[in-house]
CSV table of C-alpha atoms and ligand atoms in Angstrom, one decimal:
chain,number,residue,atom,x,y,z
A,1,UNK,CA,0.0,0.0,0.0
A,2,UNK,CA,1.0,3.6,-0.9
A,3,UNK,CA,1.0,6.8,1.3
A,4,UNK,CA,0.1,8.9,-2.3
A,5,UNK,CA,-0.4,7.0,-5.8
A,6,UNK,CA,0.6,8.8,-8.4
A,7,UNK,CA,0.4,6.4,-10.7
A,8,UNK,CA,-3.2,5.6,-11.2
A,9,UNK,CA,-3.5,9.4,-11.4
A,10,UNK,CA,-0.7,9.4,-14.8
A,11,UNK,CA,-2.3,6.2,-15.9
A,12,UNK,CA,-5.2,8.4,-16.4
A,13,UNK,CA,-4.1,11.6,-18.1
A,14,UNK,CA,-0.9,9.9,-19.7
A,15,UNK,CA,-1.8,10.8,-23.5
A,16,UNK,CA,-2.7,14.4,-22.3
A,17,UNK,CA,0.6,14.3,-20.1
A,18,UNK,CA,2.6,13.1,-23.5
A,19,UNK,CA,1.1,15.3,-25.8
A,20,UNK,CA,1.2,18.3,-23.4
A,21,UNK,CA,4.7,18.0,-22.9
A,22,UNK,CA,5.6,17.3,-26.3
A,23,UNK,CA,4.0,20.6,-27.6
A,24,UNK,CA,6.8,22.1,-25.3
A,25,UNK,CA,9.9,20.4,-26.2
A,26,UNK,CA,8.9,21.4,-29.9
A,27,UNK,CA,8.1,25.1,-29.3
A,28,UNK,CA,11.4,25.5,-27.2
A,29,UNK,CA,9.6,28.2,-24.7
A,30,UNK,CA,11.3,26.8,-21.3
A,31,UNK,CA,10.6,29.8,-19.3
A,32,UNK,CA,7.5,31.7,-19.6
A,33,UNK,CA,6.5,29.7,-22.5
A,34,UNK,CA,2.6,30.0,-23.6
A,35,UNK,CA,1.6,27.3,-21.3
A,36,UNK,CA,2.5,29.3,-18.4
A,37,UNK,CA,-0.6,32.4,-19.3
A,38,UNK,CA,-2.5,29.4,-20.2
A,39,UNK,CA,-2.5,28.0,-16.5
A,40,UNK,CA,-2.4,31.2,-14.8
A,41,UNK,CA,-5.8,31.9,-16.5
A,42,UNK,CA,-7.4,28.4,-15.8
A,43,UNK,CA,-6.7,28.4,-12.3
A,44,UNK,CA,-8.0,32.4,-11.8
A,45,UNK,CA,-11.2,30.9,-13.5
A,46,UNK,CA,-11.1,28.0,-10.9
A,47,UNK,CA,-10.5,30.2,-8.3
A,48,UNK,CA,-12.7,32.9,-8.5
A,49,UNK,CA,-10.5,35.1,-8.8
A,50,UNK,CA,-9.3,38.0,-11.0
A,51,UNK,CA,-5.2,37.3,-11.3
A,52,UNK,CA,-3.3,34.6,-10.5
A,53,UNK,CA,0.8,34.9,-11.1
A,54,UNK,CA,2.5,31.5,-11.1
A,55,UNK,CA,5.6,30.8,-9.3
A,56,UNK,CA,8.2,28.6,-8.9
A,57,UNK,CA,6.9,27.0,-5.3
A,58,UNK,CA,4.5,27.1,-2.2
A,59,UNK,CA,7.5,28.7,-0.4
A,60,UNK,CA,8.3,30.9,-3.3
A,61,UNK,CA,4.2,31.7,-3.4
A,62,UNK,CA,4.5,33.0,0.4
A,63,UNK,CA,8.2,35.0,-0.3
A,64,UNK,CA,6.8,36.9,-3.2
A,65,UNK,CA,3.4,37.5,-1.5
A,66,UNK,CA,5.0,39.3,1.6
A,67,UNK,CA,7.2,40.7,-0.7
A,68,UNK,CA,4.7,42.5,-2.3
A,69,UNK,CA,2.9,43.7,0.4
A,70,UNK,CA,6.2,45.4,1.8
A,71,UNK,CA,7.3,42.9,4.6
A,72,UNK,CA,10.8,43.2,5.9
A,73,UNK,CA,12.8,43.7,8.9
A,74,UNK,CA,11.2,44.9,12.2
A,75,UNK,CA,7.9,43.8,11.0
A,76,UNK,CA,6.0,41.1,12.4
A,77,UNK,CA,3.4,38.3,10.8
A,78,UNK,CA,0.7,36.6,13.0
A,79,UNK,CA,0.4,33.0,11.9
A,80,UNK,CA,0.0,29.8,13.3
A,81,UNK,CA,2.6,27.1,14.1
A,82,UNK,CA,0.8,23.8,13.6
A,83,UNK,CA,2.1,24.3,9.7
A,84,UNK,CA,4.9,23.2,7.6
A,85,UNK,CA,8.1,25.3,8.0
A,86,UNK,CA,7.9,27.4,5.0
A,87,UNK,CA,5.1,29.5,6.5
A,88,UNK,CA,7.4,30.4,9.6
A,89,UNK,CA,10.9,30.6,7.5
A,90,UNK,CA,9.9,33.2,5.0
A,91,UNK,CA,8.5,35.7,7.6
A,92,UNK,CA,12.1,34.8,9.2
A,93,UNK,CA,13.9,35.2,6.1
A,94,UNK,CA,12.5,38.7,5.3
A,95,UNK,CA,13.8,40.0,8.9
A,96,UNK,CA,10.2,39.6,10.0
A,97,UNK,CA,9.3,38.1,13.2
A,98,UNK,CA,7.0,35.1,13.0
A,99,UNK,CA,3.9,35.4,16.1
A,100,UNK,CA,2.4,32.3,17.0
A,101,UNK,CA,-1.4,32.1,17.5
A,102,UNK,CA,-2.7,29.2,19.0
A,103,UNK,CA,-5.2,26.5,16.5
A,104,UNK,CA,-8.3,25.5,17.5
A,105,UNK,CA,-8.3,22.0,18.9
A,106,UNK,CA,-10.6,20.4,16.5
A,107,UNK,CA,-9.8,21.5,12.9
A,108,UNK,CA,-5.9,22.7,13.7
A,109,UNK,CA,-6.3,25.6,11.8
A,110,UNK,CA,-5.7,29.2,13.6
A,111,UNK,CA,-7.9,30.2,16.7
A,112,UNK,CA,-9.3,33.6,15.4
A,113,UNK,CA,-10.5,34.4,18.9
A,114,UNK,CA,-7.1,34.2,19.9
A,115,UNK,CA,-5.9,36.5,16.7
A,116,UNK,CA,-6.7,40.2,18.1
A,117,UNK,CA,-4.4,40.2,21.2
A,118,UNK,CA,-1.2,38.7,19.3
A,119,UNK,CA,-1.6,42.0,17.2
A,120,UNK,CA,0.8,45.0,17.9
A,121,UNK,CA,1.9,48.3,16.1
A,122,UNK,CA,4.5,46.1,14.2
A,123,UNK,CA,1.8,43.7,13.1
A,124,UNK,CA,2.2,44.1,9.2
A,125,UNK,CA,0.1,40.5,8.1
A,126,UNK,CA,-2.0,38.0,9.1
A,127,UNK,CA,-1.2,34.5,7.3
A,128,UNK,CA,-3.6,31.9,8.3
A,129,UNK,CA,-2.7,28.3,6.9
A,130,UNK,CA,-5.9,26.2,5.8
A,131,UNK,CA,-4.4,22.8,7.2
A,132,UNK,CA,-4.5,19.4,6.1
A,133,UNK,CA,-7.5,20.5,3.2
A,134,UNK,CA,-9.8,22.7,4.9
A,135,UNK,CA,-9.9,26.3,5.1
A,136,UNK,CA,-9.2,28.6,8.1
A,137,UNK,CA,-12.0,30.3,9.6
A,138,UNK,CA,-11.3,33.6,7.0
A,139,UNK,CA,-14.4,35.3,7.4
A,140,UNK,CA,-13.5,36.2,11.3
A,141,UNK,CA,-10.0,36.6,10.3
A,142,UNK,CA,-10.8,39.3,7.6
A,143,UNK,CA,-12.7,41.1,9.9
A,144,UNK,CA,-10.0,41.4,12.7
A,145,UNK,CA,-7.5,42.6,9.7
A,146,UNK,CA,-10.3,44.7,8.0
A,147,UNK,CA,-10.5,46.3,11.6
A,148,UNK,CA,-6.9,47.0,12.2
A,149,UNK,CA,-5.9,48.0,8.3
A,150,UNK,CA,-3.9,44.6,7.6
A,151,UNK,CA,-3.7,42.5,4.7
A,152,UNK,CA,-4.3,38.3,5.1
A,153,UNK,CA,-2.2,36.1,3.2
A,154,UNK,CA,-3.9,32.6,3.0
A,155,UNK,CA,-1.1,29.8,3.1
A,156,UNK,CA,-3.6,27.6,0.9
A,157,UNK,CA,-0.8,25.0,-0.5
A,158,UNK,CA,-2.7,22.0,0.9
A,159,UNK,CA,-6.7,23.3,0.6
A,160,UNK,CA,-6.3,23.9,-3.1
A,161,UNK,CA,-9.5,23.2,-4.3
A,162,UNK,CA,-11.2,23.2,-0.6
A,163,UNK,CA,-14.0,25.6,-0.6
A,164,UNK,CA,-15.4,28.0,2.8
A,165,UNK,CA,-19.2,29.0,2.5
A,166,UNK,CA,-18.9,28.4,-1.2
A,167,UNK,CA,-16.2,30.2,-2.1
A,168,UNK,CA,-13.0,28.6,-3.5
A,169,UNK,CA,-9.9,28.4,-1.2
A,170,UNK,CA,-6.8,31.2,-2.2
A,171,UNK,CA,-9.8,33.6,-3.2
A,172,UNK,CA,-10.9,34.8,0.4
A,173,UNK,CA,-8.4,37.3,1.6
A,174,UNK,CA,-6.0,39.9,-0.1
A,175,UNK,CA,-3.6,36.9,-1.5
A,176,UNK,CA,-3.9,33.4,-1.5
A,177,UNK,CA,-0.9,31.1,-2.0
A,178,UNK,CA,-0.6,27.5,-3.1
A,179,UNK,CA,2.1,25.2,-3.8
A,180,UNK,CA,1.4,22.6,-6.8
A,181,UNK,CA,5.1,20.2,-4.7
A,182,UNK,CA,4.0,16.6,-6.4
A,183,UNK,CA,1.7,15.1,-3.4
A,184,UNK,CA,-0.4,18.5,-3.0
A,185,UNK,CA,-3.6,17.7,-3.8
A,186,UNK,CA,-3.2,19.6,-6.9
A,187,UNK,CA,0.5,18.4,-8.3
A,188,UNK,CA,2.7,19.1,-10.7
A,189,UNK,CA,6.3,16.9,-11.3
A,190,UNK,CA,8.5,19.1,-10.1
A,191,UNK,CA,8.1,22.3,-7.8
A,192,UNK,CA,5.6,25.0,-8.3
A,193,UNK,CA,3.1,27.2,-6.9
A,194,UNK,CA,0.8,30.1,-7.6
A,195,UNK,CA,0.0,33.9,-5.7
A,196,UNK,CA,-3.6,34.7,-6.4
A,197,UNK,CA,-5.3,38.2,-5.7
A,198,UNK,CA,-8.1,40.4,-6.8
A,199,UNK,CA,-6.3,43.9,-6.4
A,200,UNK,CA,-4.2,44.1,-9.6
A,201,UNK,CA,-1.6,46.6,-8.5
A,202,UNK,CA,-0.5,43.9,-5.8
A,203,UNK,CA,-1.0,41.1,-9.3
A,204,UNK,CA,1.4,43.3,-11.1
A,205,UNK,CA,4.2,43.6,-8.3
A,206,UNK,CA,3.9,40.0,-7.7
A,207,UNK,CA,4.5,39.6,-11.2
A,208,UNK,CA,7.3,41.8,-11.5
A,209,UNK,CA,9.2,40.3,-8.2
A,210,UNK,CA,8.7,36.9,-9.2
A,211,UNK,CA,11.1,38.0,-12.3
A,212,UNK,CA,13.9,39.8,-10.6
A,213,UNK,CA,12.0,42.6,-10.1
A,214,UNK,CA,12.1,43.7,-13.4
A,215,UNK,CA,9.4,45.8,-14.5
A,216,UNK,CA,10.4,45.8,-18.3
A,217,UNK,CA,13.7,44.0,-19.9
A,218,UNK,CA,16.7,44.7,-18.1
A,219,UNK,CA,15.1,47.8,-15.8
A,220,UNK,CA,14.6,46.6,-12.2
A,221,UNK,CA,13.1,49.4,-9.8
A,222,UNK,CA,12.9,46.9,-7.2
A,223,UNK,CA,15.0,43.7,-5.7
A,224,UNK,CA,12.9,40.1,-6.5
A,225,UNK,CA,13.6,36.5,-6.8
A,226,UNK,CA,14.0,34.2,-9.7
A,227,UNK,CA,10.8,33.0,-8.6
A,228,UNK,CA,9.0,31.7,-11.9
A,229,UNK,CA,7.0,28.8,-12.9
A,230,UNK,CA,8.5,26.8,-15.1
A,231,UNK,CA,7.0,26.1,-18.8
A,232,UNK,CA,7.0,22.6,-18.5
A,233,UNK,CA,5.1,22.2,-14.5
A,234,UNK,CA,2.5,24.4,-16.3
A,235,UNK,CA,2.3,21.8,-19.4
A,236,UNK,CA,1.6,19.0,-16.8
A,237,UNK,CA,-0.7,21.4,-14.3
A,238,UNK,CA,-3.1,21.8,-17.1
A,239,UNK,CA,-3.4,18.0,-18.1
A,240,UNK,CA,-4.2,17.5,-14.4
A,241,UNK,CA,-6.6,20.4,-13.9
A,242,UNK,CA,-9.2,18.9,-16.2
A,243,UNK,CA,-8.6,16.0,-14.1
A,244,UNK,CA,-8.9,18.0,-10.8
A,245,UNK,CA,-12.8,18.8,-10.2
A,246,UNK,CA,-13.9,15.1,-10.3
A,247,UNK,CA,-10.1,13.8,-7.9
A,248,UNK,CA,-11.6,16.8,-5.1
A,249,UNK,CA,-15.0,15.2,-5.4
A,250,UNK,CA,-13.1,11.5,-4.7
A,251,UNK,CA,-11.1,13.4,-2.0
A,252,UNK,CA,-14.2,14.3,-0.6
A,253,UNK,CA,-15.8,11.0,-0.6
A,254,UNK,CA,-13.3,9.1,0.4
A,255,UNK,CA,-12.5,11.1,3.3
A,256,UNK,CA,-16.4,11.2,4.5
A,257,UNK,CA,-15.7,7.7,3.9
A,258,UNK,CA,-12.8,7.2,6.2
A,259,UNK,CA,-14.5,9.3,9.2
A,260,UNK,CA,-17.4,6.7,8.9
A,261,UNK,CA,-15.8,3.8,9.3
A,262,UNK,CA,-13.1,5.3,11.9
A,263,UNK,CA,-16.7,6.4,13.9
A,264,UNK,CA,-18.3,3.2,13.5
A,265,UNK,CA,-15.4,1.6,15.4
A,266,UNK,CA,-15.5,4.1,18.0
A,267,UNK,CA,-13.5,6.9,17.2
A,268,UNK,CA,-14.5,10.6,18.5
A,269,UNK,CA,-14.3,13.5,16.0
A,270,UNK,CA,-11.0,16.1,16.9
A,271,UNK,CA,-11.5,18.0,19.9
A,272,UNK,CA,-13.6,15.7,21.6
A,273,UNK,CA,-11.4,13.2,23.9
A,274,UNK,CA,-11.0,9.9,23.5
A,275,UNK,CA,-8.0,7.6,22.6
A,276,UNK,CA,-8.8,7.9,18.6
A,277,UNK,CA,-9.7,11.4,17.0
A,278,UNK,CA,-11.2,11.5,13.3
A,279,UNK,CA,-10.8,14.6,11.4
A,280,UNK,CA,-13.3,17.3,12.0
A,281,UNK,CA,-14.9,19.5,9.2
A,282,UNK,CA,-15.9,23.2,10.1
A,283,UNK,CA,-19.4,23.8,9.3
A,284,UNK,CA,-19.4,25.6,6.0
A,285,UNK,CA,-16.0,24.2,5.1
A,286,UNK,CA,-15.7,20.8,2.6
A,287,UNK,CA,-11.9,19.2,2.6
A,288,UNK,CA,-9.5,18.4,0.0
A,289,UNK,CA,-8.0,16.5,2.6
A,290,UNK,CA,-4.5,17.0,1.8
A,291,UNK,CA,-3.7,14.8,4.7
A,292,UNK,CA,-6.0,12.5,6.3
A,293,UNK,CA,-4.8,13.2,10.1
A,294,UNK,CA,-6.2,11.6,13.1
A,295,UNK,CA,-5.2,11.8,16.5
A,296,UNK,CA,-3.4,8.6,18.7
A,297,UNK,CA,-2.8,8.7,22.3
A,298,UNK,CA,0.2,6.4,22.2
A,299,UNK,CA,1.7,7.1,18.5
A,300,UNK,CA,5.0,5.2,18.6
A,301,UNK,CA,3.2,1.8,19.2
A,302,UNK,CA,0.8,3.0,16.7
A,303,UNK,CA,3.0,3.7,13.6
A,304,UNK,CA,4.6,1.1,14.7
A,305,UNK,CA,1.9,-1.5,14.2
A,306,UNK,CA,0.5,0.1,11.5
A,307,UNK,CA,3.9,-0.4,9.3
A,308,UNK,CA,3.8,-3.9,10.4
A,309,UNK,CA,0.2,-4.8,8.9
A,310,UNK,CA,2.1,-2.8,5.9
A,311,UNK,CA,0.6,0.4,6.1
A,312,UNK,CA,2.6,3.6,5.4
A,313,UNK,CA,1.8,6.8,7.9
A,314,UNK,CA,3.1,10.0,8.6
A,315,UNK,CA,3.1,12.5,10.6
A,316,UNK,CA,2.0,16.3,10.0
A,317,UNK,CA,4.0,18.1,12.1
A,318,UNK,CA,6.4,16.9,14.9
A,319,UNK,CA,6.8,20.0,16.2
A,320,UNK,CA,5.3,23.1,16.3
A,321,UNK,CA,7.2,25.6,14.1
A,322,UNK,CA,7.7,27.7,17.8
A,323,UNK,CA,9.8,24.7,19.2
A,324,UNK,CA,11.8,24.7,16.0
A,325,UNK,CA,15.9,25.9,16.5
A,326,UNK,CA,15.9,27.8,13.4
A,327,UNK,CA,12.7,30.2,14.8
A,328,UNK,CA,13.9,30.0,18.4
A,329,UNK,CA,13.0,34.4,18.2
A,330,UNK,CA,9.6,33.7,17.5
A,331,UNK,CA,7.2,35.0,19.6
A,332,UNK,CA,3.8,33.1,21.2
A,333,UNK,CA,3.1,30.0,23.7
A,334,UNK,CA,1.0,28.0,22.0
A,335,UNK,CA,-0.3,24.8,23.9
A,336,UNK,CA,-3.1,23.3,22.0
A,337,UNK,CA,-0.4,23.2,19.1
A,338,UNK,CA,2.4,21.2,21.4
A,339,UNK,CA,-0.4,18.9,22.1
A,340,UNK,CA,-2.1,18.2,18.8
A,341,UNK,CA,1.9,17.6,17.6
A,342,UNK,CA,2.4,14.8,19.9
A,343,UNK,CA,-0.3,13.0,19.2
A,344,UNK,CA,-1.3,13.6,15.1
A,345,UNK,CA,-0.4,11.0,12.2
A,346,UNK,CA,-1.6,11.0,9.0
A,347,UNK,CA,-3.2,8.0,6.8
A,348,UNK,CA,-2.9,7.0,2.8
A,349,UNK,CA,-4.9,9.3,1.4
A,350,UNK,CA,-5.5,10.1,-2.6
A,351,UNK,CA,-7.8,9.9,-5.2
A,352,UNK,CA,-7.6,6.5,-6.1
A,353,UNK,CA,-7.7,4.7,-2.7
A,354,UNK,CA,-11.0,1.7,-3.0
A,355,UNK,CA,-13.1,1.0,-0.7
A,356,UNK,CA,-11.9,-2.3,0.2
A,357,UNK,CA,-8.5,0.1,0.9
A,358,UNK,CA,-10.6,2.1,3.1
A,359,UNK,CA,-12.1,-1.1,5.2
A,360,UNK,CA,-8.8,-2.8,5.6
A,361,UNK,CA,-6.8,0.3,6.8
A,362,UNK,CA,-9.8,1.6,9.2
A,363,UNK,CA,-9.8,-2.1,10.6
A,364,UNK,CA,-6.1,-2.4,11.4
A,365,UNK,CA,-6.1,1.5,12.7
A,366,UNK,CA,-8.9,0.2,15.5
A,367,UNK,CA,-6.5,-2.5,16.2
A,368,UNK,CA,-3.6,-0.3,16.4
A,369,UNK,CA,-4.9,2.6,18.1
A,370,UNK,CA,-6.0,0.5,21.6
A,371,UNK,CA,-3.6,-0.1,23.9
B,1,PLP,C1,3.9,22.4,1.1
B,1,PLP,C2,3.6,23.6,1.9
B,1,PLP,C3,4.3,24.8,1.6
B,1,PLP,C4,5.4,24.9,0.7
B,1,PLP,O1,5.2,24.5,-0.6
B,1,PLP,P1,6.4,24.1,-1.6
B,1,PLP,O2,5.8,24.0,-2.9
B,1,PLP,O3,6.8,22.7,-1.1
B,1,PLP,O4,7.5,25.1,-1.5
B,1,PLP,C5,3.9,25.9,2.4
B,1,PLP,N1,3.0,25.8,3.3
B,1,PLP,C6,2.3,24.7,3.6
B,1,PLP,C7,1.2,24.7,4.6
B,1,PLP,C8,2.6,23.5,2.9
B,1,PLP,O5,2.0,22.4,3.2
């Protein structure tokens, strides 16, 4: 059994794939090649939004987002640090200072209760991460930012597709970010990612940063990255974009799927107790589920069982980005986050998992989760 399979998924979409790729290798465009406006303009439409600039990664998404909106030394982001490093490291790496809000015990994502007292004169950003598939709560977190003049960057790279009261995730909140890394739920074969906005002077600076800040050949009134999507990633993106509406409807399924079975043999949804947590959907929210997580009171013995009826877990995140050495400066105390880390791990989970997948894993996770 696989953690992600791929391969059903290229199986699928291999002529496309071919063909796609092909149509670049003739035309020669590597970099910024037709393909790349073609995606750009697909995924706006899917979006709901009005631009979308690719770039080269998730990570590269968040750098160029804060880099548009001004973010540098002194300054400070509020975000969460129940995430994957990159949220954390590229407030750190623009001299910013990362502040930790606590999550909210049952979906993981950022308390927004908790959002308004982290937020000082430095505050220059809020960046909420919609966790494991399912957005953050964006509507409360607008309105705290709305209130205090601040933009919100949503760290969307694993609730691509995900949407919140009807509305698509990466289109509720002054820039949303994705990463299209291979076992998103949306994935390229290579590294990229995407900066999506409705304000188009923030469209066009994101634009110009992502290309060494260069506003017109060889004029730069700004410093940037070498931060753009590659030709090619865009090629495969859009042979796996006609693909995508009908793999975030299986996502959907088979995680509803998953939470029935895991509750049929006893498990509790998140933030209710218990020795076995299921994932728990916000109202208003569907999942991608990017990672199907559940909470273990005794995880060692768990994993550890699991990989010896041969099934593969993983676990999404150790430790809170505030416990890690390289953000040691960070600023926040964050307990519901230390204990959701100790206890989280993460199932198979993609679009091609059967159901007989789905009774045999659910079966030995009862098993392995008692005692
Ligand atoms: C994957 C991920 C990123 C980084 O994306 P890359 O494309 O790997 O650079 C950022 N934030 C979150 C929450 C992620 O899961």
């Amino acid at each position: 059994m696989k953690f992600i399979d791929l391969q059903t998924q290229y199986r699928r979409i291999e002529d496309d794939v071919d063909r796609r790729i092909k149509a670049v290798l003739a035309h020669g465009q590597y970099i910024l090649g037709p393909e790349v406006t073609e995606l750009e303009n697909a995924l706006a439409d899917y979006v709901g939004v009005e631009h979308c600039v690719g770039v080269s990664s998730g990570t590269d998404a968040l750098l160029v987002a804060m880099m548009a909106l001004g973010i540098g030394a002194g300054d400070e982001v509020i975000t969460t640090p129940f995430t994957f490093i990159a949220t954390g490291e590229m407030i750190a790496l623009l001299g910013a200072t990362p502040v930790f809000v606590d999550i909210e015990p049952d979906t993981y994502n950022i308390d927004a209760s908790r959002i308004e007292a982290a937020i000082t004169p430095r505050t220059r950003a809020i960046m909420p991460v919609s966790l494991y598939g399912q957005c953050a709560d964006m509507d409360a977190i607008n309105a705290i930012a709305d209130k205090h003049g601040l933009p919100v960057i949503e760290d969307g790279a694993q609730s691509f597709g995900a949407t919140y009261k009807g509305r698509r995730s990466c289109g509720l909140s002054t820039i949303g970010c994705t990463s299209f890394f291979p076992s998103k739920p949306l994935g390229g074969y290579g590294d990229a990612g995407a900066c999506f906005t409705n304000d188009a002077a923030l469209a066009k600076l994101m634009r110009e940063i992502s290309v060494h800040g260069q506003d017109r050949r060889y004029h730069h009134p700004r410093i940037g990255i070498n931060g753009r999507l590659d030709t090619l990633q865009a090629a495969v993106l859009l042979a796996k974009l006609d693909l995508f509406p009908e793999e975030v409807e299986s996502r959907a399924r088979i995680g509803q799927r998953y939470i029935e079975l895991l509750e049929a043999r006893g498990a509790k949804p998140a933030g209710q107790g218990g020795d076995l947590n299921t994932p728990a959907v916000a109202e208003g929210n569907t999942s991608v589920f990017a990672q199907f997580t559940l909470q273990v009171s005794d995880r060692e013995s768990f994993i550890e069982k699991m990989q010896a009826a041969g099934i593969p877990t993983a676990v999404h995140y150790p430790v809170p980005l505030n416990r890690q050495p390289a953000l040691a400066n960070a600023i926040g105390e964050t307990p519901v986050s230390e204990a959701a880390a100790k206890r989280v791990v993460s199932l198979p989970m993609h679009p091609y998992l059967r159901d007989e997948d789905l009774t045999a894993i659910t079966e030995t996770v009862s098993q392995a989760a008692v005692g």
